[in-house]
């Protein structure tokens, strides 16, 4: 009789443990889903910020080019193709920086 009682007690404990384990797993899954959504949102936000930074970096690089070679950009902005050709020829020949 004691063996049957012990087996029945073990069975009840196992069923109780399984019943209580699944709500905890469900809660954990919901928490993981929430964290995943937060990470996806943060990733989207950072992707947008990165695009802005890339655009700013491109603009900054263009400004640095203008500072490093003002003569070229003055001629380019004025639309002076002849002047650009002369400048290019002079640079190829090493006459002008």
mmCIF file of C-alpha atoms in Angstrom:
data_model
loop_
_atom_site.group_PDB
_atom_site.id
_atom_site.type_symbol
_atom_site.label_atom_id
_atom_site.label_comp_id
_atom_site.label_asym_id
_atom_site.label_seq_id
_atom_site.Cartn_x
_atom_site.Cartn_y
_atom_site.Cartn_z
ATOM 1 C CA UNK A 1 0.000 0.000 0.000
ATOM 2 C CA UNK A 2 2.797 2.456 0.803
ATOM 3 C CA UNK A 3 4.295 1.858 -2.642
ATOM 4 C CA UNK A 4 0.998 2.830 -4.274
ATOM 5 C CA UNK A 5 0.751 5.961 -2.098
ATOM 6 C CA UNK A 6 4.336 6.957 -2.943
ATOM 7 C CA UNK A 7 3.717 6.343 -6.660
ATOM 8 C CA UNK A 8 0.467 8.333 -6.516
ATOM 9 C CA UNK A 9 2.223 11.151 -4.635
ATOM 10 C CA UNK A 10 5.040 11.186 -7.232
ATOM 11 C CA UNK A 11 2.463 11.273 -10.037
ATOM 12 C CA UNK A 12 0.596 14.173 -8.421
ATOM 13 C CA UNK A 13 3.880 16.066 -7.938
ATOM 14 C CA UNK A 14 4.891 15.488 -11.554
ATOM 15 C CA UNK A 15 1.523 16.687 -12.881
ATOM 16 C CA UNK A 16 1.595 19.725 -10.567
ATOM 17 C CA UNK A 17 5.115 20.563 -11.692
ATOM 18 C CA UNK A 18 4.152 20.317 -15.388
ATOM 19 C CA UNK A 19 1.069 22.504 -14.881
ATOM 20 C CA UNK A 20 3.088 25.170 -13.101
ATOM 21 C CA UNK A 21 5.998 24.984 -15.538
ATOM 22 C CA UNK A 22 4.039 25.857 -18.678
ATOM 23 C CA UNK A 23 2.671 29.244 -17.515
ATOM 24 C CA UNK A 24 6.215 30.218 -16.566
ATOM 25 C CA UNK A 25 7.402 29.169 -20.033
ATOM 26 C CA UNK A 26 4.597 31.148 -21.665
ATOM 27 C CA UNK A 27 5.483 34.186 -19.594
ATOM 28 C CA UNK A 28 9.129 33.773 -20.571
ATOM 29 C CA UNK A 29 8.190 33.485 -24.266
ATOM 30 C CA UNK A 30 6.126 36.692 -24.055
ATOM 31 C CA UNK A 31 9.031 38.458 -22.380
ATOM 32 C CA UNK A 32 11.407 37.275 -25.110
ATOM 33 C CA UNK A 33 8.967 38.442 -27.797
ATOM 34 C CA UNK A 34 8.776 41.866 -26.143
ATOM 35 C CA UNK A 35 12.572 42.091 -25.946
ATOM 36 C CA UNK A 36 12.829 41.065 -29.611
ATOM 37 C CA UNK A 37 10.380 43.794 -30.615
ATOM 38 C CA UNK A 38 12.378 46.331 -28.595
ATOM 39 C CA UNK A 39 15.581 45.246 -30.336
ATOM 40 C CA UNK A 40 13.939 45.466 -33.765
ATOM 41 C CA UNK A 41 12.695 48.971 -32.950
ATOM 42 C CA UNK A 42 16.123 50.009 -31.714
ATOM 43 C CA UNK A 43 17.739 48.528 -34.838
ATOM 44 C CA UNK A 44 15.379 50.515 -37.063
ATOM 45 C CA UNK A 45 16.122 53.688 -35.124
ATOM 46 C CA UNK A 46 19.883 53.131 -35.357
ATOM 47 C CA UNK A 47 19.618 52.405 -39.096
ATOM 48 C CA UNK A 48 17.921 55.777 -39.606
ATOM 49 C CA UNK A 49 20.545 57.518 -37.463
ATOM 50 C CA UNK A 50 23.310 55.817 -39.441
ATOM 51 C CA UNK A 51 21.813 57.072 -42.703
ATOM 52 C CA UNK A 52 21.838 60.619 -41.320
ATOM 53 C CA UNK A 53 25.454 60.243 -40.191
ATOM 54 C CA UNK A 54 26.462 58.894 -43.622
ATOM 55 C CA UNK A 55 24.802 61.882 -45.292
ATOM 56 C CA UNK A 56 26.569 64.296 -42.939
ATOM 57 C CA UNK A 57 29.887 62.548 -43.561
ATOM 58 C CA UNK A 58 29.400 62.843 -47.323
ATOM 59 C CA UNK A 59 28.651 66.562 -46.984
ATOM 60 C CA UNK A 60 31.683 67.035 -44.757
ATOM 61 C CA UNK A 61 33.939 65.190 -47.228
ATOM 62 C CA UNK A 62 32.667 67.464 -50.009
ATOM 63 C CA UNK A 63 33.430 70.545 -47.892
ATOM 64 C CA UNK A 64 36.953 69.232 -47.214
ATOM 65 C CA UNK A 65 37.456 68.726 -50.967
ATOM 66 C CA UNK A 66 36.381 72.317 -51.572
ATOM 67 C CA UNK A 67 38.828 73.555 -48.923
ATOM 68 C CA UNK A 68 41.708 71.463 -50.287
ATOM 69 C CA UNK A 69 41.207 72.534 -53.911
ATOM 70 C CA UNK A 70 39.470 75.927 -53.997
ATOM 71 C CA UNK A 71 40.810 76.846 -57.449
ATOM 72 C CA UNK A 72 39.166 73.814 -59.075
ATOM 73 C CA UNK A 73 35.805 74.421 -57.401
ATOM 74 C CA UNK A 74 35.797 78.143 -58.245
ATOM 75 C CA UNK A 75 36.239 77.243 -61.910
ATOM 76 C CA UNK A 76 33.704 74.400 -61.675
ATOM 77 C CA UNK A 77 31.083 76.584 -59.952
ATOM 78 C CA UNK A 78 31.595 79.291 -62.592
ATOM 79 C CA UNK A 79 31.141 76.723 -65.368
ATOM 80 C CA UNK A 80 34.514 77.658 -66.867
ATOM 81 C CA UNK A 81 35.315 74.536 -68.890
ATOM 82 C CA UNK A 82 38.272 76.190 -70.595
ATOM 83 C CA UNK A 83 39.722 77.176 -67.244
ATOM 84 C CA UNK A 84 39.239 73.630 -65.941
ATOM 85 C CA UNK A 85 41.042 72.260 -68.982
ATOM 86 C CA UNK A 86 43.947 74.677 -68.488
ATOM 87 C CA UNK A 87 44.133 73.784 -64.794
ATOM 88 C CA UNK A 88 44.124 70.052 -65.563
ATOM 89 C CA UNK A 89 46.860 70.438 -68.198
ATOM 90 C CA UNK A 90 48.970 72.571 -65.866
ATOM 91 C CA UNK A 91 48.632 70.023 -63.062
ATOM 92 C CA UNK A 92 49.586 67.169 -65.363
ATOM 93 C CA UNK A 93 52.665 69.076 -66.393
ATOM 94 C CA UNK A 94 53.445 69.890 -62.745
ATOM 95 C CA UNK A 95 53.277 73.671 -63.144
ATOM 96 C CA UNK A 96 50.526 74.222 -60.585
ATOM 97 C CA UNK A 97 49.845 72.420 -57.275
#
